[in-house]
CSV table of C-alpha atoms in Angstrom, one decimal:
chain,number,residue,atom,x,y,z
A,1,MET,CA,0.0,0.0,0.0
A,2,SER,CA,1.6,3.2,-1.1
A,3,VAL,CA,0.3,5.5,1.6
A,4,LEU,CA,2.6,8.3,0.7
A,5,ALA,CA,2.3,8.1,-3.1
A,6,HIS,CA,0.2,11.3,-3.3
A,7,GLY,CA,-1.3,10.9,-6.7
A,8,ILE,CA,0.8,13.3,-8.6
A,9,GLY,CA,2.0,11.3,-11.6
A,10,SER,CA,5.1,11.6,-13.7
A,11,ARG,CA,5.2,12.7,-17.3
A,12,HIS,CA,4.2,9.3,-18.7
A,13,ASP,CA,1.3,9.1,-16.3
A,14,LEU,CA,-0.2,12.4,-17.5
A,15,PRO,CA,-0.5,12.4,-21.3
A,16,LEU,CA,-1.2,16.1,-21.6
A,17,SER,CA,0.7,18.6,-23.7
A,18,PRO,CA,2.5,21.2,-21.5
A,19,PHE,CA,2.0,23.8,-24.2
A,20,TYR,CA,-1.8,23.5,-24.1
A,21,ALA,CA,-1.8,23.3,-20.3
A,22,PHE,CA,0.2,26.5,-19.9
A,23,ALA,CA,-1.6,28.3,-22.7
A,24,GLY,CA,-5.0,27.4,-21.3
A,25,ALA,CA,-4.0,28.5,-17.8
A,26,PHE,CA,-2.6,31.9,-18.9
A,27,ALA,CA,-5.6,32.5,-21.1
A,28,ALA,CA,-8.0,31.8,-18.2
A,29,LEU,CA,-6.1,34.1,-15.8
A,30,PHE,CA,-5.8,37.0,-18.3
A,31,VAL,CA,-9.4,36.7,-19.5
A,32,SER,CA,-10.8,36.6,-16.0
A,33,PHE,CA,-8.6,39.5,-14.9
A,34,LEU,CA,-9.7,41.7,-17.9
A,35,ALA,CA,-13.4,40.7,-17.5
A,36,LEU,CA,-13.4,41.5,-13.8
A,37,GLY,CA,-11.7,44.9,-14.5
A,38,LEU,CA,-14.4,45.8,-17.0
A,39,LEU,CA,-17.5,44.2,-15.5
A,40,TRP,CA,-16.9,44.2,-11.7
A,41,PRO,CA,-16.5,47.9,-10.7
A,42,ALA,CA,-17.8,47.5,-7.1
A,43,SER,CA,-17.6,44.9,-4.3
A,44,ARG,CA,-20.3,42.3,-4.4
A,45,PHE,CA,-19.4,40.0,-1.5
A,46,ARG,CA,-21.0,40.5,1.9
A,47,GLY,CA,-19.2,38.0,4.0
A,48,ASP,CA,-21.0,36.6,7.0
A,49,ARG,CA,-24.0,38.9,6.3
A,50,ALA,CA,-24.9,36.9,3.2
A,51,GLY,CA,-26.9,33.7,2.9
A,52,ARG,CA,-30.4,32.2,2.7
A,53,PRO,CA,-31.5,30.5,5.9
A,54,LEU,CA,-32.0,26.8,5.8
A,55,PRO,CA,-35.5,25.5,6.7
A,56,VAL,CA,-36.1,25.4,10.4
A,57,PRO,CA,-36.4,21.6,10.6
A,58,LEU,CA,-32.9,21.2,9.0
A,59,GLN,CA,-31.5,23.8,11.4
A,60,ARG,CA,-33.0,21.9,14.4
A,61,LEU,CA,-31.7,18.6,13.2
A,62,ALA,CA,-28.2,20.0,12.7
A,63,ASP,CA,-28.1,21.6,16.1
A,64,ALA,CA,-29.9,18.9,18.0
A,65,ARG,CA,-28.2,17.4,21.0
A,66,PRO,CA,-28.3,13.8,19.7
A,67,THR,CA,-26.7,14.9,16.4
A,68,ARG,CA,-23.8,16.6,18.1
A,69,ILE,CA,-23.4,13.7,20.6
A,70,ALA,CA,-23.3,11.2,17.8
A,71,ALA,CA,-20.7,13.2,15.9
A,72,ARG,CA,-18.5,13.6,19.0
A,73,ALA,CA,-18.8,10.0,19.8
A,74,GLY,CA,-17.9,9.0,16.2
A,75,GLY,CA,-14.8,11.2,16.3
A,76,LEU,CA,-13.7,9.8,19.7
A,77,ALA,CA,-14.4,6.2,18.6
A,78,ALA,CA,-12.4,6.7,15.4
A,79,ALA,CA,-9.5,8.2,17.4
A,80,LEU,CA,-9.5,5.3,19.8
A,81,PHE,CA,-9.6,2.9,16.8
A,82,VAL,CA,-6.5,4.4,15.4
A,83,LEU,CA,-4.7,4.6,18.7
A,84,LEU,CA,-5.4,0.9,19.5
A,85,HIS,CA,-4.2,-0.2,16.1
A,86,LEU,CA,-1.0,1.9,16.5
A,87,LEU,CA,-0.4,0.3,19.9
A,88,LEU,CA,-1.5,-3.3,19.3
A,89,GLY,CA,-1.7,-3.8,15.6
A,90,PRO,CA,0.9,-5.0,13.2
A,91,ASP,CA,3.4,-2.5,11.8
A,92,GLY,CA,3.1,-1.6,8.2
A,93,PRO,CA,0.2,0.0,6.2
A,94,GLU,CA,-0.5,-3.3,4.3
A,95,ARG,CA,-2.0,-4.8,7.4
A,96,ASN,CA,-2.6,-1.9,9.7
A,97,PRO,CA,-5.2,0.7,8.6
A,98,ALA,CA,-4.0,3.4,11.1
A,99,ALA,CA,-1.6,5.1,8.7
A,100,GLY,CA,-4.2,5.2,5.9
A,101,ALA,CA,-6.8,6.6,8.4
A,102,VAL,CA,-4.4,9.5,9.3
A,103,TYR,CA,-2.9,10.3,6.0
A,104,VAL,CA,-5.8,9.6,3.7
A,105,LEU,CA,-9.1,9.6,5.5
A,106,LEU,CA,-8.3,12.4,7.9
A,107,TRP,CA,-5.7,14.6,6.1
A,108,VAL,CA,-7.2,14.3,2.6
A,109,GLY,CA,-10.7,13.3,3.3
A,110,LEU,CA,-11.2,16.3,5.6
A,111,VAL,CA,-11.0,18.6,2.5
A,112,PRO,CA,-14.1,17.4,0.6
A,113,ALA,CA,-16.0,16.9,4.0
A,114,SER,CA,-15.3,20.5,4.9
A,115,LEU,CA,-16.2,21.8,1.5
A,116,LEU,CA,-19.6,20.0,1.6
A,117,LEU,CA,-20.6,20.3,5.3
A,118,GLY,CA,-18.6,23.2,6.7
A,119,PRO,CA,-16.0,23.0,9.6
A,120,VAL,CA,-16.8,19.4,10.5
A,121,TRP,CA,-13.6,18.8,12.4
A,122,ARG,CA,-14.8,21.2,15.0
A,123,LEU,CA,-17.5,18.8,15.9
A,124,LEU,CA,-15.6,15.5,15.3
A,125,ASN,CA,-12.3,16.7,17.0
A,126,PRO,CA,-11.6,14.0,19.7
A,127,LEU,CA,-9.4,16.4,21.6
A,128,ARG,CA,-12.2,18.9,21.9
A,129,THR,CA,-14.5,16.1,23.0
A,130,LEU,CA,-12.1,14.9,25.7
A,131,HIS,CA,-11.7,18.5,26.9
A,132,LEU,CA,-15.5,18.8,27.1
A,133,LEU,CA,-15.9,15.5,29.0
A,134,VAL,CA,-13.2,16.5,31.5
A,135,CYS,CA,-14.8,19.9,32.0
A,136,ARG,CA,-18.2,18.4,32.7
A,137,ALA,CA,-16.7,15.9,35.1
A,138,LEU,CA,-15.2,18.9,37.0
A,139,ALA,CA,-18.4,21.0,36.7
A,140,ARG,CA,-16.4,23.6,34.7
A,141,ASP,CA,-17.5,25.7,31.7
A,142,PRO,CA,-15.4,24.5,28.7
A,143,ALA,CA,-15.0,28.1,27.6
A,144,THR,CA,-13.4,29.1,30.8
A,145,GLY,CA,-9.7,30.0,30.6
A,146,ARG,CA,-7.2,32.7,30.3
A,147,PRO,CA,-7.7,35.0,27.2
A,148,LEU,CA,-5.6,34.0,24.2
A,149,PRO,CA,-2.9,36.6,23.3
A,150,VAL,CA,-4.0,38.6,20.3
A,151,ARG,CA,-0.7,38.1,18.6
A,152,LEU,CA,-0.9,34.4,18.9
A,153,GLY,CA,-3.5,34.2,16.2
A,154,LEU,CA,-3.2,31.1,14.0
A,155,TRP,CA,0.6,30.7,14.6
A,156,PRO,CA,0.2,27.5,16.6
A,157,ALA,CA,-1.9,26.0,13.8
A,158,ALA,CA,0.7,27.0,11.2
A,159,ALA,CA,3.4,25.3,13.3
A,160,GLY,CA,1.2,22.2,13.8
A,161,LEU,CA,0.6,21.9,10.0
A,162,LEU,CA,4.3,22.3,9.3
A,163,ALA,CA,5.1,19.5,11.9
A,164,PHE,CA,2.5,17.2,10.4
A,165,THR,CA,3.6,17.8,6.8
A,166,TRP,CA,7.2,17.1,7.9
A,167,LEU,CA,6.1,13.8,9.3
A,168,GLU,CA,4.2,13.0,6.2
A,169,LEU,CA,6.8,14.1,3.6
A,170,VAL,CA,10.2,14.0,5.3
A,171,ALA,CA,10.3,11.5,8.2
A,172,PRO,CA,12.2,8.3,7.4
A,173,ASP,CA,9.3,6.0,7.9
A,174,PRO,CA,6.1,8.1,8.2
A,175,ALA,CA,3.7,5.1,8.0
A,176,SER,CA,5.2,3.3,10.9
A,177,SER,CA,3.3,3.0,14.2
A,178,THR,CA,6.2,4.4,16.1
A,179,ALA,CA,6.4,7.6,14.0
A,180,LEU,CA,2.7,8.2,14.2
A,181,LEU,CA,2.6,7.7,17.9
A,182,LEU,CA,5.6,10.0,18.5
A,183,PHE,CA,3.6,12.7,16.7
A,184,LEU,CA,0.0,12.1,17.8
A,185,VAL,CA,0.6,11.6,21.5
A,186,PRO,CA,2.6,14.7,22.1
A,187,TYR,CA,0.3,16.6,19.8
A,188,GLY,CA,-2.7,15.6,21.8
A,189,ALA,CA,-1.0,16.4,25.1
A,190,VAL,CA,0.0,19.9,24.0
A,191,HIS,CA,-3.5,20.8,22.8
A,192,LEU,CA,-5.3,19.4,25.9
A,193,ALA,CA,-2.9,21.4,28.0
A,194,GLY,CA,-3.6,24.5,25.9
A,195,ALA,CA,-7.3,24.0,26.2
A,196,ALA,CA,-7.0,23.5,30.0
A,197,ARG,CA,-5.3,26.9,30.2
A,198,HIS,CA,-7.2,28.9,27.7
A,199,GLY,CA,-10.5,27.1,27.3
A,200,ALA,CA,-12.1,25.5,24.2
A,201,ARG,CA,-11.3,28.6,22.1
A,202,TRP,CA,-7.7,27.3,22.0
A,203,PHE,CA,-8.7,24.7,19.4
A,204,ASP,CA,-10.1,27.4,17.1
A,205,HIS,CA,-6.7,29.0,16.8
A,206,ALA,CA,-4.2,26.3,17.6
A,207,ASP,CA,-5.4,22.9,16.4
A,208,ALA,CA,-3.9,22.4,13.0
A,209,PHE,CA,-6.6,20.1,11.7
A,210,GLU,CA,-9.4,22.3,13.0
A,211,VAL,CA,-7.9,25.4,11.4
A,212,TYR,CA,-7.2,23.4,8.2
A,213,SER,CA,-10.8,22.3,8.0
A,214,GLY,CA,-12.1,25.7,8.9
A,215,LEU,CA,-10.2,27.4,6.1
A,216,PHE,CA,-11.6,25.1,3.4
A,217,ALA,CA,-15.0,25.3,5.0
A,218,ARG,CA,-14.9,29.0,4.0
A,219,LEU,CA,-15.6,27.7,0.5
A,220,SER,CA,-18.6,25.6,1.6
A,221,PRO,CA,-22.1,26.5,0.4
A,222,LEU,CA,-23.2,25.9,4.1
A,223,GLY,CA,-22.4,28.6,6.6
A,224,ARG,CA,-23.5,30.0,9.9
A,225,ARG,CA,-24.4,33.7,10.4
A,226,PRO,CA,-22.7,35.1,13.5
A,227,ALA,CA,-25.5,37.5,14.1
A,228,ASP,CA,-28.3,34.9,14.8
A,229,ARG,CA,-26.4,31.6,14.5
A,230,ARG,CA,-28.6,30.5,11.6
A,231,LEU,CA,-27.4,28.0,9.1
A,232,VAL,CA,-27.5,29.4,5.6
A,233,LEU,CA,-26.9,28.6,2.0
A,234,ARG,CA,-24.4,31.1,0.6
A,235,SER,CA,-22.0,31.7,-2.2
A,236,PRO,CA,-18.6,30.2,-1.4
A,237,PHE,CA,-17.1,33.6,-2.2
A,238,ASN,CA,-19.1,35.2,0.7
A,239,GLY,CA,-17.7,32.6,3.1
A,240,LEU,CA,-14.2,33.2,1.8
A,241,ASP,CA,-14.6,36.9,2.1
A,242,ALA,CA,-15.5,36.4,5.8
A,243,THR,CA,-12.1,34.8,6.6
A,244,PRO,CA,-10.8,36.5,9.8
A,245,GLN,CA,-7.8,38.7,9.2
A,246,ILE,CA,-5.7,37.6,12.2
A,247,PRO,CA,-2.0,37.0,12.8
A,248,GLY,CA,-0.7,33.7,11.5
A,249,LEU,CA,-3.3,33.4,8.6
A,250,VAL,CA,-0.7,34.1,6.0
A,251,ALA,CA,1.8,31.6,7.6
A,252,THR,CA,-0.9,28.9,7.7
A,253,VAL,CA,-1.9,29.2,4.1
A,254,CYS,CA,1.7,29.4,3.0
A,255,VAL,CA,2.5,26.2,4.8
A,256,MET,CA,-0.5,24.6,3.0
A,257,LEU,CA,0.7,25.8,-0.4
A,258,GLY,CA,4.5,25.2,0.2
A,259,SER,CA,4.1,21.7,1.6
A,260,THR,CA,1.9,20.6,-1.3
A,261,ALA,CA,4.5,22.1,-3.7
A,262,TYR,CA,7.3,20.2,-2.0
A,263,ASP,CA,5.2,17.0,-2.2
A,264,GLY,CA,5.2,17.4,-5.9
A,265,PHE,CA,8.8,18.4,-6.2
A,266,SER,CA,10.0,15.6,-3.9
A,267,ASP,CA,8.8,13.0,-6.5
A,268,THR,CA,11.1,14.3,-9.2
A,269,PRO,CA,14.1,12.1,-10.0
A,270,SER,CA,16.6,15.0,-9.6
A,271,TRP,CA,15.4,15.8,-6.1
A,272,ILE,CA,15.4,12.1,-5.1
A,273,THR,CA,19.0,11.8,-6.2
A,274,ALA,CA,20.0,15.0,-4.5
A,275,VAL,CA,18.5,14.0,-1.2
A,276,GLN,CA,19.9,10.5,-1.3
A,277,THR,CA,23.4,11.7,-2.1
A,278,SER,CA,23.4,14.8,0.1
A,279,PRO,CA,26.3,15.0,2.6
A,280,LEU,CA,23.8,16.4,5.1
A,281,GLY,CA,21.8,13.2,5.1
A,282,ARG,CA,18.4,12.4,3.7
A,283,THR,CA,16.3,13.7,6.5
A,284,THR,CA,18.2,17.0,6.9
A,285,ALA,CA,18.2,17.7,3.2
A,286,ALA,CA,14.5,16.9,2.9
A,287,THR,CA,13.7,19.1,5.9
A,288,LEU,CA,15.6,22.0,4.3
A,289,GLY,CA,13.7,21.4,1.0
A,290,LEU,CA,10.4,21.5,2.8
A,291,LEU,CA,11.3,24.7,4.6
A,292,ALA,CA,12.6,26.3,1.4
A,293,ALA,CA,9.4,25.5,-0.4
A,294,VAL,CA,7.3,27.2,2.3
A,295,ALA,CA,9.7,30.1,2.4
A,296,LEU,CA,9.6,30.6,-1.3
A,297,VAL,CA,5.8,30.7,-1.4
A,298,ALA,CA,5.8,33.1,1.6
A,299,THR,CA,8.5,35.3,0.0
A,300,LEU,CA,6.6,35.7,-3.3
A,301,TYR,CA,3.4,36.6,-1.5
A,302,ALA,CA,5.2,39.1,0.8
A,303,LEU,CA,6.8,40.8,-2.3
A,304,CYS,CA,3.4,40.9,-3.9
A,305,ALA,CA,1.9,42.5,-0.8
A,306,GLY,CA,4.7,45.0,-0.6
A,307,VAL,CA,4.2,46.2,-4.2
A,308,THR,CA,0.4,46.3,-3.7
A,309,ARG,CA,0.9,48.6,-0.7
A,310,LEU,CA,3.1,50.9,-2.7
A,311,ILE,CA,0.5,51.1,-5.5
A,312,SER,CA,-2.4,51.6,-3.2
A,313,GLY,CA,-0.7,54.2,-1.0
A,314,GLN,CA,-3.0,53.6,1.9
A,315,LEU,CA,-3.3,49.8,2.6
A,316,ARG,CA,-2.0,49.1,6.1
A,317,ARG,CA,-2.0,45.3,6.2
A,318,PRO,CA,-1.8,43.9,2.7
A,319,LEU,CA,-0.4,40.6,3.9
A,320,THR,CA,-3.5,39.6,5.8
A,321,VAL,CA,-6.0,41.6,3.6
A,322,PHE,CA,-5.5,39.4,0.6
A,323,ALA,CA,-4.5,36.1,2.3
A,324,HIS,CA,-8.0,34.7,1.8
A,325,SER,CA,-7.4,34.7,-2.0
A,326,LEU,CA,-4.7,32.0,-1.5
A,327,VAL,CA,-7.2,29.5,0.0
A,328,PRO,CA,-8.8,28.4,-3.3
A,329,ILE,CA,-5.3,28.1,-4.8
A,330,ALA,CA,-4.3,25.8,-1.9
A,331,LEU,CA,-7.5,23.8,-2.6
A,332,GLY,CA,-6.7,23.5,-6.3
A,333,TYR,CA,-3.2,22.2,-5.5
A,334,LEU,CA,-4.6,19.6,-3.0
A,335,VAL,CA,-7.2,18.3,-5.5
A,336,ALA,CA,-4.5,18.0,-8.2
A,337,HIS,CA,-2.0,16.2,-5.9
A,338,TYR,CA,-4.3,14.1,-3.7
A,339,PHE,CA,-7.4,13.1,-5.8
A,340,THR,CA,-6.1,9.7,-6.8
A,341,LEU,CA,-4.8,9.0,-3.3
A,342,LEU,CA,-8.3,9.6,-1.8
A,343,VAL,CA,-10.3,7.6,-4.3
A,344,THR,CA,-8.0,4.6,-4.4
A,345,GLU,CA,-6.3,4.4,-1.0
A,346,GLY,CA,-9.3,5.6,0.9
A,347,PRO,CA,-11.5,2.6,0.1
A,348,HIS,CA,-8.4,0.4,0.4
A,349,THR,CA,-7.9,1.7,4.0
A,350,VAL,CA,-11.5,0.9,4.8
A,351,MET,CA,-11.1,-2.6,3.5
A,352,VAL,CA,-8.0,-3.2,5.6
A,353,ALA,CA,-9.9,-1.9,8.6
A,354,LEU,CA,-12.8,-4.2,8.0
A,355,GLY,CA,-10.5,-7.2,7.2
A,356,THR,CA,-11.8,-7.5,3.7
A,357,ASP,CA,-8.7,-6.4,1.8
A,358,THR,CA,-8.2,-8.5,-1.3
A,359,SER,CA,-4.6,-7.2,-1.8
A,360,VAL,CA,-5.5,-6.2,-5.3
A,361,PRO,CA,-3.7,-2.9,-6.1
A,362,PRO,CA,-6.3,-0.1,-6.2
A,363,GLU,CA,-7.0,1.3,-9.7
A,364,PRO,CA,-7.6,5.0,-10.4
A,365,PRO,CA,-11.2,5.8,-11.3
A,366,LEU,CA,-10.1,7.8,-14.4
A,367,ALA,CA,-7.8,7.1,-17.3
A,368,PRO,CA,-4.5,8.9,-17.3
A,369,GLY,CA,-5.8,11.6,-19.7
A,370,GLY,CA,-8.8,12.2,-17.4
A,371,ILE,CA,-6.6,12.5,-14.3
A,372,ALA,CA,-4.3,14.9,-16.1
A,373,THR,CA,-7.2,17.1,-17.2
A,374,LEU,CA,-8.7,17.1,-13.7
A,375,GLN,CA,-5.4,18.0,-12.1
A,376,VAL,CA,-4.7,20.9,-14.5
A,377,ALA,CA,-8.2,22.1,-14.3
A,378,ALA,CA,-8.1,22.1,-10.5
A,379,ILE,CA,-5.0,24.3,-10.4
A,380,VAL,CA,-6.3,26.7,-13.0
A,381,VAL,CA,-9.8,27.0,-11.4
A,382,GLY,CA,-8.2,27.5,-8.0
A,383,HIS,CA,-6.1,30.5,-9.3
A,384,VAL,CA,-9.1,32.0,-11.2
A,385,LEU,CA,-11.2,31.8,-7.9
A,386,GLY,CA,-8.2,33.5,-6.2
A,387,VAL,CA,-8.3,36.3,-8.8
A,388,VAL,CA,-12.0,36.9,-8.3
A,389,ALA,CA,-11.6,37.0,-4.5
A,390,ALA,CA,-8.7,39.4,-4.7
A,391,HIS,CA,-10.5,41.6,-7.2
A,392,ASP,CA,-13.6,42.0,-5.1
A,393,ARG,CA,-11.4,42.9,-2.1
A,394,SER,CA,-9.4,45.4,-4.2
A,395,VAL,CA,-12.4,47.4,-5.5
A,396,ARG,CA,-13.7,47.6,-1.9
A,397,LEU,CA,-10.4,49.0,-0.5
A,398,PHE,CA,-8.7,50.9,-3.3
A,399,PRO,CA,-9.8,54.2,-4.8
A,400,PRO,CA,-11.4,53.5,-8.2
A,401,ALA,CA,-8.4,54.9,-10.1
A,402,ARG,CA,-6.1,52.4,-8.5
A,403,ALA,CA,-8.4,49.4,-8.1
A,404,VAL,CA,-7.2,47.6,-11.3
A,405,ALA,CA,-3.6,48.7,-11.0
A,406,GLY,CA,-3.5,47.5,-7.4
A,407,GLN,CA,-4.3,44.0,-8.6
A,408,LEU,CA,-1.4,43.7,-11.0
A,409,PRO,CA,1.0,42.4,-8.4
A,410,LEU,CA,-1.6,39.8,-7.4
A,411,LEU,CA,-2.0,38.8,-11.0
A,412,ALA,CA,1.7,38.4,-11.3
A,413,LEU,CA,1.7,36.2,-8.1
A,414,MET,CA,-1.1,34.0,-9.5
A,415,ILE,CA,0.9,33.6,-12.7
A,416,ALA,CA,4.0,32.6,-10.8
A,417,TYR,CA,2.1,30.1,-8.7
A,418,THR,CA,0.4,28.7,-11.8
A,419,ILE,CA,3.7,28.2,-13.5
A,420,GLY,CA,5.1,26.5,-10.5
A,421,GLY,CA,2.1,24.2,-10.0
A,422,LEU,CA,1.8,23.1,-13.6
A,423,THR,CA,5.6,22.6,-13.8
A,424,LEU,CA,5.5,20.3,-10.9
A,425,LEU,CA,2.5,18.5,-12.3
A,426,LEU,CA,3.8,18.0,-15.8
A,427,ALA,CA,7.6,17.8,-15.3
């Protein structure tokens, strides 16, 4: 079972002409940019204020105590299942479903689940459930705790995401029970301690998986209005526009983008040879490669934000103001890189867990040409959505005379990211 073969194929797996892929991508970006500049002169997104309320019976069902108890119990049972298999089960993903459950069903499966249902990990999170049970046993309000420092923001989540992607992409044997236990047990202990000190709000800012799920849930058609807590159907752009502009948001999204880019680059023969022959050793060289990929993504975005501030002449925090436009780009990269992993290794992991595995290698659901088209389309659509989100924010914040010019650095950034994403996909 190739748990860490993340579905990004090599040139012979993706029979698609690079010329047509790049030409189509650039055409889509330029046409969308020009169309938005001509036809979208004022902001249209309303963030958390938008949305059509769901019928009352659906709202009651979603918020019902039995529904929430069932979800929490399911998340806790799944966590116990994984933990017991790591402690007592055989080592190796061919016979132990724990690695597949973490790297496939959780890490990859959380993306479509959040897109369809909203921030589902907030309800399924076993650490949040354990904290709730302990608080109830002590007759304590789960929200009670010291206020979180404002500067903390999402920085703990960014660090947690970087640690998890290091385990997944760099660690010598990431699918082993020992490696997973050495990550999951300290991770759980740190977050339970943080929640004990700061209350349940700690998970909203610090839990890597909860923040990861919450960011992609911004693109879900299901949302909740803060004003009255009503569940609503909304445009995903409105959810994206409501992304909180808090410290650590840029770092979190850059880790998501950079780690996915490194995942694609790490499969290239030249990098494999460089890592294996490096005098620093494989793990050190791969660690530096992962950090360099994240740093490159962050540096390009920081340069773009700096130029945008110079053009606008008045924007105070361009780094966080446009960070939400990177979320659909990260989604496009994840779909391109992990689609085949989810639809092949996901069912295989379930079969291993149920003891019905036939040991037949899983087959992709699409032919190589179909997979190539899907992956290129995911990257291009993700960037186009990013352009739309950035344009709407620009026309809201910039004077009309500078609204289009202020987006040119963002367009250049989107082109750079597109070149990098397609190069990794097709090289």
